[in-house]
Short mmCIF file of C-alpha atoms (C1' of nucleotides) in Angstrom, two decimals:
data_model
loop_
_atom_site.label_atom_id
_atom_site.label_comp_id
_atom_site.label_asym_id
_atom_site.label_seq_id
_atom_site.Cartn_x
_atom_site.Cartn_y
_atom_site.Cartn_z
CA MET A 1 5.45 -20.53 23.04
CA TYR A 2 2.90 -17.88 23.80
CA PRO A 3 -0.25 -18.69 25.79
CA ARG A 4 -3.00 -20.50 23.93
CA LYS A 5 -6.14 -19.93 25.86
CA SER A 6 -8.73 -22.56 25.01
CA THR A 7 -10.45 -20.37 22.41
CA ALA A 8 -12.48 -17.25 22.00
CA VAL A 9 -11.77 -16.18 25.56
CA CYS A 10 -9.58 -13.11 25.64
CA THR A 11 -7.96 -11.18 28.39
CA GLU A 12 -8.63 -7.48 28.70
CA THR A 13 -5.30 -6.53 27.19
CA GLN A 14 -5.70 -8.87 24.24
CA GLN A 15 -9.01 -7.19 23.47
CA ARG A 16 -7.47 -3.73 23.61
CA LEU A 17 -4.56 -4.89 21.46
CA LEU A 18 -6.91 -6.30 18.84
CA GLU A 19 -8.96 -3.11 18.65
CA ALA A 20 -5.93 -0.83 18.54
CA ALA A 21 -4.17 -3.03 16.02
CA GLY A 22 -7.25 -3.16 13.83
CA GLU A 23 -7.41 0.61 13.63
CA VAL A 24 -3.76 1.12 12.91
CA PHE A 25 -3.40 -1.76 10.47
CA ALA A 26 -6.45 -0.55 8.55
CA ALA A 27 -5.24 3.03 8.48
CA GLN A 28 -1.58 2.48 7.66
CA GLY A 29 -1.13 -1.05 6.42
CA PHE A 30 0.88 -3.90 7.88
CA GLN A 31 4.31 -2.65 6.91
CA LYS A 32 3.95 0.93 8.09
CA THR A 33 2.47 0.25 11.48
CA THR A 34 4.82 -0.36 14.38
CA VAL A 35 4.02 -2.59 17.31
CA ARG A 36 5.10 0.26 19.52
CA GLU A 37 2.26 2.46 18.29
CA ILE A 38 -0.23 -0.35 18.73
CA CYS A 39 0.93 -0.93 22.27
CA ARG A 40 0.87 2.78 23.04
CA ARG A 41 -2.74 3.04 21.87
CA ALA A 42 -3.71 -0.10 23.77
CA ARG A 43 -1.91 1.18 26.88
CA ALA A 44 0.11 -2.00 26.97
CA ASN A 45 3.78 -2.82 27.19
CA VAL A 46 5.87 -3.27 24.07
CA ALA A 47 6.29 -6.94 24.86
CA ALA A 48 2.54 -7.52 25.02
CA VAL A 49 2.21 -8.28 21.32
CA ASN A 50 4.83 -11.01 21.39
CA TYR A 51 3.57 -12.43 24.64
CA HIS A 52 -0.06 -12.72 23.57
CA PHE A 53 0.23 -13.29 19.82
CA GLY A 54 3.73 -14.57 19.22
CA ASP A 55 4.80 -11.90 16.77
CA LYS A 56 3.49 -9.05 14.66
CA GLU A 57 2.17 -11.39 11.98
CA GLY A 58 0.38 -13.44 14.60
CA LEU A 59 -1.34 -10.31 15.83
CA TYR A 60 -2.33 -9.42 12.28
CA ALA A 61 -3.81 -12.85 11.71
CA ALA A 62 -5.69 -12.60 15.00
CA VAL A 63 -7.06 -9.21 13.97
CA LEU A 64 -8.39 -10.67 10.72
CA GLU A 65 -9.88 -13.60 12.60
CA TYR A 66 -11.44 -11.17 15.07
CA ALA A 67 -12.83 -9.06 12.25
CA HIS A 68 -14.25 -12.10 10.53
CA SER A 69 -16.01 -13.39 13.62
CA HIS A 70 -17.68 -10.02 14.15
CA ALA A 71 -18.39 -9.34 10.49
CA LEU A 72 -21.86 -9.05 9.07
CA GLU A 73 -23.30 -8.36 12.51
CA LYS A 74 -24.05 -4.79 11.53
CA TYR A 75 -24.87 -5.09 7.85
CA PRO A 76 -26.22 -8.58 7.25
CA LEU A 77 -26.30 -9.63 3.64
CA LEU A 78 -29.32 -11.83 4.08
CA GLN A 79 -31.72 -9.98 1.84
CA THR A 80 -29.43 -10.41 -1.13
CA GLU A 81 -30.01 -14.14 -1.26
CA ASP A 82 -33.80 -13.97 -1.31
CA GLU A 83 -34.37 -15.32 -4.82
CA ASP A 84 -37.95 -14.05 -4.78
CA LEU A 85 -36.97 -10.41 -4.84
CA PRO A 86 -36.21 -8.83 -8.21
CA ALA A 87 -32.52 -9.07 -9.07
CA GLU A 88 -32.20 -5.31 -9.55
CA GLN A 89 -33.38 -4.77 -6.00
CA ARG A 90 -30.97 -7.38 -4.68
CA LEU A 91 -28.15 -5.64 -6.53
CA GLY A 92 -29.08 -2.36 -4.87
CA THR A 93 -29.01 -3.99 -1.45
CA PHE A 94 -25.68 -5.60 -2.16
CA ILE A 95 -24.06 -2.37 -3.32
CA ARG A 96 -25.49 -0.41 -0.41
CA HIS A 97 -24.08 -3.03 1.95
CA VAL A 98 -20.60 -2.76 0.47
CA ILE A 99 -20.57 1.03 0.29
CA PHE A 100 -22.00 1.48 3.76
CA SER A 101 -19.48 -0.78 5.42
CA LEU A 102 -16.64 0.81 3.45
CA PHE A 103 -17.62 4.27 4.66
CA ASP A 104 -19.06 3.51 8.06
CA GLU A 105 -17.26 5.73 10.52
CA GLY A 106 -18.72 3.96 13.52
CA ALA A 107 -16.81 2.13 16.21
CA PRO A 108 -15.52 -0.92 14.32
CA ALA A 109 -15.04 1.09 11.15
CA TRP A 110 -11.68 -0.48 10.51
CA ARG A 111 -13.00 -3.91 9.57
CA SER A 112 -13.90 -3.45 5.95
CA LYS A 113 -11.12 -0.90 5.55
CA LEU A 114 -8.67 -3.56 6.63
CA MET A 115 -10.07 -6.00 4.10
CA ALA A 116 -9.95 -3.36 1.40
CA ARG A 117 -6.32 -2.77 2.25
CA GLU A 118 -5.50 -6.46 2.25
CA MET A 119 -6.80 -6.58 -1.31
CA ILE A 120 -4.25 -4.11 -2.62
CA GLU A 121 -1.39 -4.66 -0.18
CA PRO A 122 -1.65 -8.38 0.45
CA THR A 123 0.08 -10.20 3.25
CA ALA A 124 0.54 -13.88 3.98
CA ALA A 125 -3.01 -13.92 5.31
CA LEU A 126 -4.59 -13.11 1.93
CA ASP A 127 -5.42 -16.71 1.07
CA ALA A 128 -7.49 -17.11 4.20
CA VAL A 129 -9.17 -13.74 3.69
CA VAL A 130 -10.17 -14.64 0.15
CA ALA A 131 -11.44 -18.07 1.09
CA ARG A 132 -13.45 -17.05 4.12
CA MET A 133 -14.61 -13.50 3.44
CA ILE A 134 -14.18 -12.37 -0.14
CA ARG A 135 -15.25 -15.47 -2.04
CA PRO A 136 -18.61 -15.84 -0.29
CA THR A 137 -19.37 -12.21 -1.04
CA ALA A 138 -18.31 -12.61 -4.63
CA GLN A 139 -20.63 -15.57 -5.04
CA ARG A 140 -23.56 -13.52 -3.82
CA LEU A 141 -22.80 -10.91 -6.44
CA GLU A 142 -22.31 -13.56 -9.10
CA SER A 143 -25.79 -14.95 -8.69
CA ILE A 144 -27.31 -11.48 -8.82
CA VAL A 145 -25.40 -10.53 -11.94
CA ARG A 146 -26.29 -13.80 -13.64
CA ALA A 147 -29.94 -13.23 -12.87
CA ILE A 148 -29.90 -9.84 -14.56
CA LEU A 149 -27.78 -10.86 -17.54
CA GLY A 150 -29.87 -13.93 -18.25
CA ALA A 151 -28.96 -17.52 -18.87
CA ALA A 152 -27.29 -16.71 -22.18
CA ALA A 153 -24.45 -14.86 -20.52
CA SER A 154 -21.05 -16.53 -20.54
CA ASP A 155 -19.08 -17.16 -17.37
CA ALA A 156 -16.45 -14.71 -18.58
CA GLN A 157 -19.00 -11.98 -19.06
CA VAL A 158 -20.47 -12.55 -15.62
CA ARG A 159 -16.99 -12.41 -14.13
CA LEU A 160 -16.12 -9.14 -15.86
CA CYS A 161 -19.39 -7.57 -14.75
CA GLN A 162 -18.77 -8.60 -11.17
CA LEU A 163 -15.39 -6.95 -11.29
CA SER A 164 -16.85 -3.82 -12.86
CA ILE A 165 -19.36 -3.46 -10.05
CA ILE A 166 -17.05 -4.18 -7.16
CA GLY A 167 -14.35 -2.07 -8.76
CA GLN A 168 -16.59 0.98 -8.74
CA CYS A 169 -17.26 0.52 -5.02
CA LEU A 170 -13.68 -0.02 -3.92
CA HIS A 171 -12.29 2.79 -6.02
CA HIS A 172 -13.98 5.36 -3.83
CA ARG A 173 -12.13 4.07 -0.80
CA HIS A 174 -8.77 3.19 -2.30
CA ALA A 175 -8.36 6.34 -4.33
CA GLN A 176 -9.63 8.73 -1.73
CA PRO A 177 -6.42 10.76 -1.47
CA VAL A 178 -6.64 11.42 -5.19
CA ILE A 179 -10.39 11.97 -5.26
CA GLN A 180 -10.18 14.57 -2.54
CA ARG A 181 -7.59 16.51 -4.50
CA LEU A 182 -9.35 16.06 -7.81
CA PHE A 183 -12.88 16.74 -6.63
CA PRO A 184 -12.92 18.74 -3.40
CA GLN A 185 -16.70 18.92 -3.75
CA GLN A 186 -16.94 15.16 -3.26
CA HIS A 187 -17.74 14.31 0.34
CA TYR A 188 -18.49 11.01 1.98
CA GLY A 189 -20.93 11.85 4.74
CA PRO A 190 -23.98 9.67 5.46
CA GLU A 191 -26.07 11.52 2.90
CA GLU A 192 -23.52 11.44 0.11
CA VAL A 193 -22.75 7.78 0.75
CA LYS A 194 -26.37 6.95 0.12
CA LEU A 195 -26.32 8.92 -3.12
CA LEU A 196 -23.10 7.15 -4.07
CA ALA A 197 -24.64 3.74 -3.57
CA ASP A 198 -27.64 4.82 -5.61
CA HIS A 199 -25.42 6.01 -8.42
CA ILE A 200 -23.41 2.81 -8.61
CA THR A 201 -26.63 0.81 -8.56
CA ARG A 202 -28.22 2.78 -11.39
CA PHE A 203 -24.98 2.87 -13.38
CA SER A 204 -24.57 -0.88 -13.08
CA CYS A 205 -28.21 -1.74 -13.64
CA ASN A 206 -28.24 0.21 -16.87
CA ALA A 207 -25.01 -1.43 -17.92
CA LEU A 208 -26.20 -4.95 -17.15
CA LYS A 209 -29.54 -4.47 -18.82
CA GLY A 210 -27.87 -3.08 -21.90
CA LEU A 211 -25.54 -6.06 -22.05
CA ALA A 212 -28.48 -8.40 -21.52
CA ARG A 213 -30.04 -6.89 -24.64
CA GLY A 214 -26.85 -7.80 -26.46
CA GLN A 215 -25.59 -4.26 -26.86
CA MET B 1 24.31 19.57 -1.25
CA TYR B 2 24.18 17.03 -3.98
CA PRO B 3 25.17 17.91 -7.56
CA ARG B 4 22.65 19.89 -9.55
CA LYS B 5 23.56 19.42 -13.16
CA SER B 6 22.05 22.17 -15.31
CA THR B 7 18.94 20.13 -16.23
CA ALA B 8 17.82 17.07 -18.09
CA VAL B 9 21.39 15.88 -18.52
CA CYS B 10 22.01 12.71 -16.57
CA THR B 11 25.05 10.67 -15.90
CA GLU B 12 25.02 6.99 -16.74
CA THR B 13 24.55 5.98 -13.12
CA GLN B 14 21.70 8.38 -12.58
CA GLN B 15 19.91 6.84 -15.54
CA ARG B 16 20.40 3.32 -14.21
CA LEU B 17 19.25 4.42 -10.77
CA LEU B 18 16.09 5.98 -12.19
CA GLU B 19 15.19 2.86 -14.15
CA ALA B 20 15.92 0.49 -11.30
CA ALA B 21 14.12 2.67 -8.80
CA GLY B 22 11.11 2.96 -11.06
CA GLU B 23 10.75 -0.79 -11.27
CA VAL B 24 11.15 -1.42 -7.58
CA PHE B 25 9.04 1.50 -6.43
CA ALA B 26 6.25 0.45 -8.78
CA ALA B 27 6.41 -3.16 -7.70
CA GLN B 28 6.77 -2.75 -3.95
CA GLY B 29 5.83 0.81 -3.05
CA PHE B 30 7.93 3.55 -1.51
CA GLN B 31 7.99 2.19 2.02
CA LYS B 32 8.90 -1.39 1.23
CA THR B 33 11.71 -0.74 -1.20
CA THR B 34 15.18 -0.26 0.17
CA VAL B 35 17.82 1.93 -1.40
CA ARG B 36 20.15 -1.02 -1.12
CA GLU B 37 18.06 -3.08 -3.51
CA ILE B 38 17.81 -0.20 -5.95
CA CYS B 39 21.56 0.25 -5.89
CA ARG B 40 22.16 -3.47 -6.27
CA ARG B 41 19.94 -3.56 -9.37
CA ALA B 42 21.56 -0.45 -10.78
CA ARG B 43 25.02 -1.85 -10.04
CA ALA B 44 25.82 1.27 -8.05
CA ASN B 45 27.17 1.96 -4.61
CA VAL B 46 24.83 2.39 -1.63
CA ALA B 47 25.82 6.03 -1.39
CA ALA B 48 24.87 6.72 -4.98
CA VAL B 49 21.27 7.58 -4.18
CA ASN B 50 22.21 10.19 -1.62
CA TYR B 51 24.97 11.58 -3.77
CA HIS B 52 22.87 12.03 -6.89
CA PHE B 53 19.42 12.68 -5.47
CA GLY B 54 19.92 13.86 -1.91
CA ASP B 55 17.82 11.22 -0.24
CA LYS B 56 15.34 8.45 -0.92
CA GLU B 57 12.46 10.88 -1.31
CA GLY B 58 14.49 12.94 -3.75
CA LEU B 59 15.03 9.85 -5.85
CA TYR B 60 11.34 9.08 -5.74
CA ALA B 61 10.45 12.59 -6.88
CA ALA B 62 13.01 12.31 -9.67
CA VAL B 63 11.50 9.00 -10.76
CA LEU B 64 8.05 10.57 -11.01
CA GLU B 65 9.50 13.51 -12.93
CA TYR B 66 11.29 11.07 -15.20
CA ALA B 67 8.13 9.08 -15.74
CA HIS B 68 6.14 12.21 -16.48
CA SER B 69 8.60 13.50 -19.06
CA HIS B 70 8.47 10.17 -20.92
CA ALA B 71 4.76 9.64 -20.50
CA LEU B 72 2.33 9.47 -23.37
CA GLU B 73 5.12 8.75 -25.81
CA LYS B 74 3.84 5.24 -26.31
CA TYR B 75 0.09 5.65 -25.94
CA PRO B 76 -0.78 9.20 -26.97
CA LEU B 77 -4.19 10.35 -25.90
CA LEU B 78 -4.62 12.66 -28.86
CA GLN B 79 -7.54 10.96 -30.51
CA THR B 80 -9.65 11.39 -27.42
CA GLU B 81 -9.82 15.14 -27.84
CA ASP B 82 -11.03 15.09 -31.42
CA GLU B 83 -14.49 16.54 -30.87
CA ASP B 84 -15.60 15.42 -34.31
CA LEU B 85 -15.50 11.74 -33.45
CA PRO B 86 -18.53 10.25 -31.73
CA ALA B 87 -18.22 10.37 -27.97
CA GLU B 88 -18.69 6.63 -27.61
CA GLN B 89 -15.70 6.03 -29.83
CA ARG B 90 -13.60 8.50 -27.87
CA LEU B 91 -14.57 6.71 -24.69
CA GLY B 92 -13.40 3.45 -26.16
CA THR B 93 -10.07 4.97 -27.10
CA PHE B 94 -9.66 6.47 -23.67
CA ILE B 95 -10.38 3.22 -21.87
CA ARG B 96 -8.13 1.25 -24.17
CA HIS B 97 -5.36 3.74 -23.48
CA VAL B 98 -5.72 3.38 -19.72
CA ILE B 99 -6.01 -0.40 -19.74
CA PHE B 100 -3.16 -0.90 -22.18
CA SER B 101 -0.74 1.22 -20.23
CA LEU B 102 -1.78 -0.42 -16.98
CA PHE B 103 -1.06 -3.88 -18.37
CA ASP B 104 1.76 -3.15 -20.77
CA GLU B 105 4.58 -5.49 -19.85
CA GLY B 106 7.06 -3.73 -22.10
CA ALA B 107 10.25 -2.06 -21.07
CA PRO B 108 8.96 0.99 -19.21
CA ALA B 109 6.03 -0.93 -17.82
CA TRP B 110 6.51 0.52 -14.37
CA ARG B 111 5.33 4.00 -15.25
CA SER B 112 1.60 3.65 -15.01
CA LYS B 113 1.97 1.03 -12.31
CA LEU B 114 3.84 3.57 -10.23
CA MET B 115 1.08 6.10 -10.73
CA ALA B 116 -1.54 3.54 -9.86
CA ARG B 117 0.35 2.80 -6.67
CA GLU B 118 0.73 6.45 -5.79
CA MET B 119 -3.05 6.71 -5.94
CA ILE B 120 -3.61 4.19 -3.18
CA GLU B 121 -0.39 4.56 -1.20
CA PRO B 122 0.25 8.28 -1.51
CA THR B 123 3.51 9.98 -0.67
CA ALA B 124 4.48 13.61 -0.34
CA ALA B 125 4.66 13.74 -4.13
CA LEU B 126 0.95 13.09 -4.63
CA ASP B 127 0.00 16.73 -5.07
CA ALA B 128 2.37 17.13 -7.98
CA VAL B 129 1.24 13.84 -9.52
CA VAL B 130 -2.39 14.87 -9.37
CA ALA B 131 -1.77 18.32 -10.75
CA ARG B 132 0.47 17.29 -13.62
CA MET B 133 -0.65 13.81 -14.62
CA ILE B 134 -3.98 12.76 -13.16
CA ARG B 135 -5.99 15.94 -13.52
CA PRO B 136 -5.34 16.38 -17.24
CA THR B 137 -6.41 12.80 -17.84
CA ALA B 138 -9.50 13.26 -15.71
CA GLN B 139 -10.49 16.31 -17.71
CA ARG B 140 -10.30 14.34 -20.92
CA LEU B 141 -12.64 11.79 -19.47
CA GLU B 142 -14.93 14.48 -18.12
CA SER B 143 -15.55 16.00 -21.52
CA ILE B 144 -16.27 12.59 -23.00
CA VAL B 145 -18.69 11.65 -20.26
CA ARG B 146 -20.44 14.99 -20.50
CA ALA B 147 -20.86 14.55 -24.22
CA ILE B 148 -22.58 11.20 -23.77
CA LEU B 149 -24.71 12.22 -20.80
CA GLY B 150 -25.91 15.37 -22.50
CA ALA B 151 -26.11 18.95 -21.34
CA ALA B 152 -28.79 18.18 -18.76
CA ALA B 153 -26.39 16.16 -16.61
CA SER B 154 -25.32 17.72 -13.34
CA ASP B 155 -21.69 18.17 -12.40
CA ALA B 156 -22.10 15.66 -9.61
CA GLN B 157 -23.46 13.04 -11.97
CA VAL B 158 -20.61 13.57 -14.41
CA ARG B 159 -18.15 13.26 -11.56
CA LEU B 160 -19.64 10.01 -10.29
CA CYS B 161 -19.64 8.52 -13.78
CA GLN B 162 -16.00 9.46 -14.27
CA LEU B 163 -15.15 7.68 -11.04
CA SER B 164 -17.20 4.64 -12.04
CA ILE B 165 -15.31 4.32 -15.29
CA ILE B 166 -11.81 4.85 -13.97
CA GLY B 167 -12.58 2.69 -10.95
CA GLN B 168 -13.36 -0.27 -13.17
CA CYS B 169 -10.03 0.11 -14.95
CA LEU B 170 -7.87 0.50 -11.87
CA HIS B 171 -9.55 -2.31 -9.98
CA HIS B 172 -8.08 -4.87 -12.34
CA ARG B 173 -4.58 -3.73 -11.47
CA HIS B 174 -4.93 -2.94 -7.79
CA ALA B 175 -6.87 -6.04 -6.86
CA GLN B 176 -4.88 -8.46 -8.94
CA PRO B 177 -3.73 -10.62 -6.01
CA VAL B 178 -7.36 -11.16 -5.10
CA ILE B 179 -8.60 -11.56 -8.64
CA GLN B 180 -6.05 -14.26 -9.35
CA ARG B 181 -7.19 -16.23 -6.33
CA LEU B 182 -10.86 -15.62 -6.98
CA PHE B 183 -10.83 -16.21 -10.74
CA PRO B 184 -7.85 -18.30 -11.81
CA GLN B 185 -9.36 -18.32 -15.29
CA GLN B 186 -8.84 -14.59 -15.59
CA HIS B 187 -5.61 -13.79 -17.42
CA TYR B 188 -4.13 -10.52 -18.56
CA GLY B 189 -2.29 -11.34 -21.76
CA PRO B 190 -2.46 -9.07 -24.81
CA GLU B 191 -5.61 -10.76 -26.06
CA GLU B 192 -7.47 -10.70 -22.76
CA VAL B 193 -6.48 -7.10 -22.15
CA LYS B 194 -8.16 -6.12 -25.38
CA LEU B 195 -11.31 -7.98 -24.38
CA LEU B 196 -11.16 -6.33 -20.99
CA ALA B 197 -11.02 -2.86 -22.52
CA ASP B 198 -13.93 -3.78 -24.77
CA HIS B 199 -15.96 -4.98 -21.83
CA ILE B 200 -15.42 -1.83 -19.77
CA THR B 201 -16.27 0.27 -22.79
CA ARG B 202 -19.51 -1.57 -23.49
CA PHE B 203 -20.43 -1.72 -19.81
CA SER B 204 -19.87 2.01 -19.39
CA CYS B 205 -21.51 3.02 -22.68
CA ASN B 206 -24.65 1.15 -21.75
CA ALA B 207 -24.59 2.70 -18.30
CA LEU B 208 -24.10 6.24 -19.59
CA LYS B 209 -26.73 5.94 -22.29
CA GLY B 210 -29.19 4.57 -19.78
CA LEU B 211 -28.51 7.45 -17.42
CA ALA B 212 -28.83 9.89 -20.32
CA ARG B 213 -32.33 8.53 -20.90
CA GLY B 214 -33.06 9.37 -17.28
CA GLN B 215 -33.18 5.79 -16.03
"C1'" DT C 1 1.11 -17.81 54.36
"C1'" DT C 2 3.12 -20.14 50.69
"C1'" DG C 3 3.71 -21.75 46.15
"C1'" DA C 4 2.54 -21.91 41.33
"C1'" DC C 5 1.21 -19.60 37.47
"C1'" DA C 6 -0.18 -15.97 34.34
"C1'" DT C 7 0.57 -11.26 33.27
"C1'" DT C 8 3.07 -6.90 33.07
"C1'" DA C 9 7.14 -3.96 33.00
"C1'" DA C 10 11.75 -2.13 31.88
"C1'" DA C 11 15.69 -2.86 29.59
"C1'" DA C 12 18.49 -4.67 26.25
"C1'" DC C 13 19.40 -7.22 21.80
"C1'" DA C 14 19.92 -7.95 16.96
"C1'" DA C 15 18.87 -6.86 12.48
"C1'" DT C 16 17.64 -3.55 9.04
"C1'" DT C 17 17.69 0.89 6.87
"C1'" DG C 18 18.67 5.65 5.39
"C1'" DT C 19 22.47 8.41 5.59
"C1'" DT C 20 27.20 10.23 6.12
"C1'" DT C 21 32.16 10.19 6.07
"C1'" DA C 22 36.65 9.79 4.38
"C1'" DA C 23 39.49 7.93 1.08
"C1'" DT C 24 40.32 6.85 -3.78
"C1'" DA C 25 39.98 6.94 -8.82
"C1'" DC C 26 39.31 9.61 -12.82
"C1'" DA C 27 38.77 13.09 -15.93
"C1'" DT C 28 39.74 17.75 -17.62
"C1'" DA C 29 41.77 22.20 -17.74
"C1'" DT C 30 45.69 25.07 -16.74
"C1'" DA D 1 52.64 17.36 -14.94
"C1'" DT D 2 49.86 19.41 -11.60
"C1'" DA D 3 45.66 20.88 -9.78
"C1'" DT D 4 40.73 20.86 -9.49
"C1'" DG D 5 36.35 19.13 -9.33
"C1'" DT D 6 33.35 15.08 -10.11
"C1'" DA D 7 32.20 10.36 -9.31
"C1'" DT D 8 32.72 6.02 -6.93
"C1'" DT D 9 33.75 3.04 -3.13
"C1'" DA D 10 34.07 0.89 1.46
"C1'" DA D 11 33.15 1.56 6.02
"C1'" DA D 12 30.80 3.31 9.70
"C1'" DC D 13 26.93 5.91 12.00
"C1'" DA D 14 22.50 6.74 13.96
"C1'" DA D 15 17.88 5.79 14.28
"C1'" DT D 16 14.12 2.59 14.07
"C1'" DT D 17 11.89 -1.76 14.72
"C1'" DG D 18 10.62 -6.52 15.98
"C1'" DT D 19 11.84 -9.43 19.47
"C1'" DT D 20 13.77 -11.41 23.77
"C1'" DT D 21 15.20 -11.47 28.42
"C1'" DT D 22 14.86 -10.96 33.17
"C1'" DA D 23 12.71 -9.27 37.00
"C1'" DA D 24 8.54 -7.67 39.28
"C1'" DT D 25 3.54 -7.90 40.16
"C1'" DG D 26 -0.71 -9.85 40.84
"C1'" DT D 27 -3.97 -13.82 41.51
"C1'" DC D 28 -5.71 -17.83 43.29
"C1'" DA D 29 -5.56 -22.48 45.28
"C1'" DA D 30 -3.53 -25.53 48.81
#
DNA sequence: TTGACATTAAAACAATTGTTTAATACATAT
DNA sequence: ATATGTATTAAACAATTGTTTTAATGTCAA
């Protein structure tokens, strides 16, 4: 079997492999990426993946684990659970969080991109991703939506509204090849991303408040 | 070179290959599907793809062409361009059209699924798909959105609203593996699909009317 | 220094996949 | 009936990819 260091401690090469793999997996998906490209980027030997992580799937799982342990350190979701703030404001914070991490081009930009990809091109690791990363986020959104819709709202309606909101956010990342061809004016720089988050917030707030009025 | 029958006329095997390829491509994507599986399903020899369509990409292009030529025959979009009908009603028709074809489990169910996949896992054929299938649909939606938002709406706002609406629809197909794990209650039978279309219509109508009021 | 152990490196292996070849069957026209 | 061109088949080819093997290198304690 491959080496099982106690935990959390990683050799230099493992670290480089994780970072390189994260980028490539996020950009191309599990199937398309070759371990040879990962190793080339990490300046490691082709056998490094199998030695340190067993096989390609093991590396992928480790990358998700690595992403999870470092998640939320840049965009903490804390403010969204402050029940004292108005729900509309919490919704704006939530949407900004999602949009910003989806379009952050900073160093570990691949994290949320990898999760977004796992959603539409699932692997064996999807169950763990849903349980540990997606479901907690969804529950945050659920409580916000329920607060705006009011106590009269059915579970089904809350669910559909959640999906409407998150669907708007993810569409801008998933459909980017099409959006760029369809709307060349549409850019996703820091300024536009802020406007995008504002739009989705206003769009959804109006929708939720309309539904709350029973329309 | 491979045979270039005049046009439109197809041999029996070509037809079977197109149907089989459409299903598999739509279900698994271009990269994951093997020509061997297509040929097995079509009860054809492994060499059939290369003989009739040149190579795997040629088959894929032919499948898209085939899908395009048979598109809209089941769910015509005609009513959406009747400028006499109220814009809200046209929006409802449009959304129902998109949702129904995305979740139609009938015989040629793979058509819109294939297009949905091409949007998030683009191939060399994406330019043609956008130009011939996606852009016309987007323009329908644009005129509807503009009618509801009013003449004062900016192009950018119209664009963002279009993306919000279509994003809601596509999310339910693209993210289905996650949705099923997150919300096991959520089903997509004929009845639920109708409710889903109604929800997205109401959600979006409320949003657009709110934005039209300047909120 | 020596020995034990973890890591790296080069090469080869085995399986898959898209593609091609060469032979065969079949139809149609001369 | 013969010839011609199309379609199908089985087999093999060539390239890629994940993985394994075997040897070499480095590190650190005894």
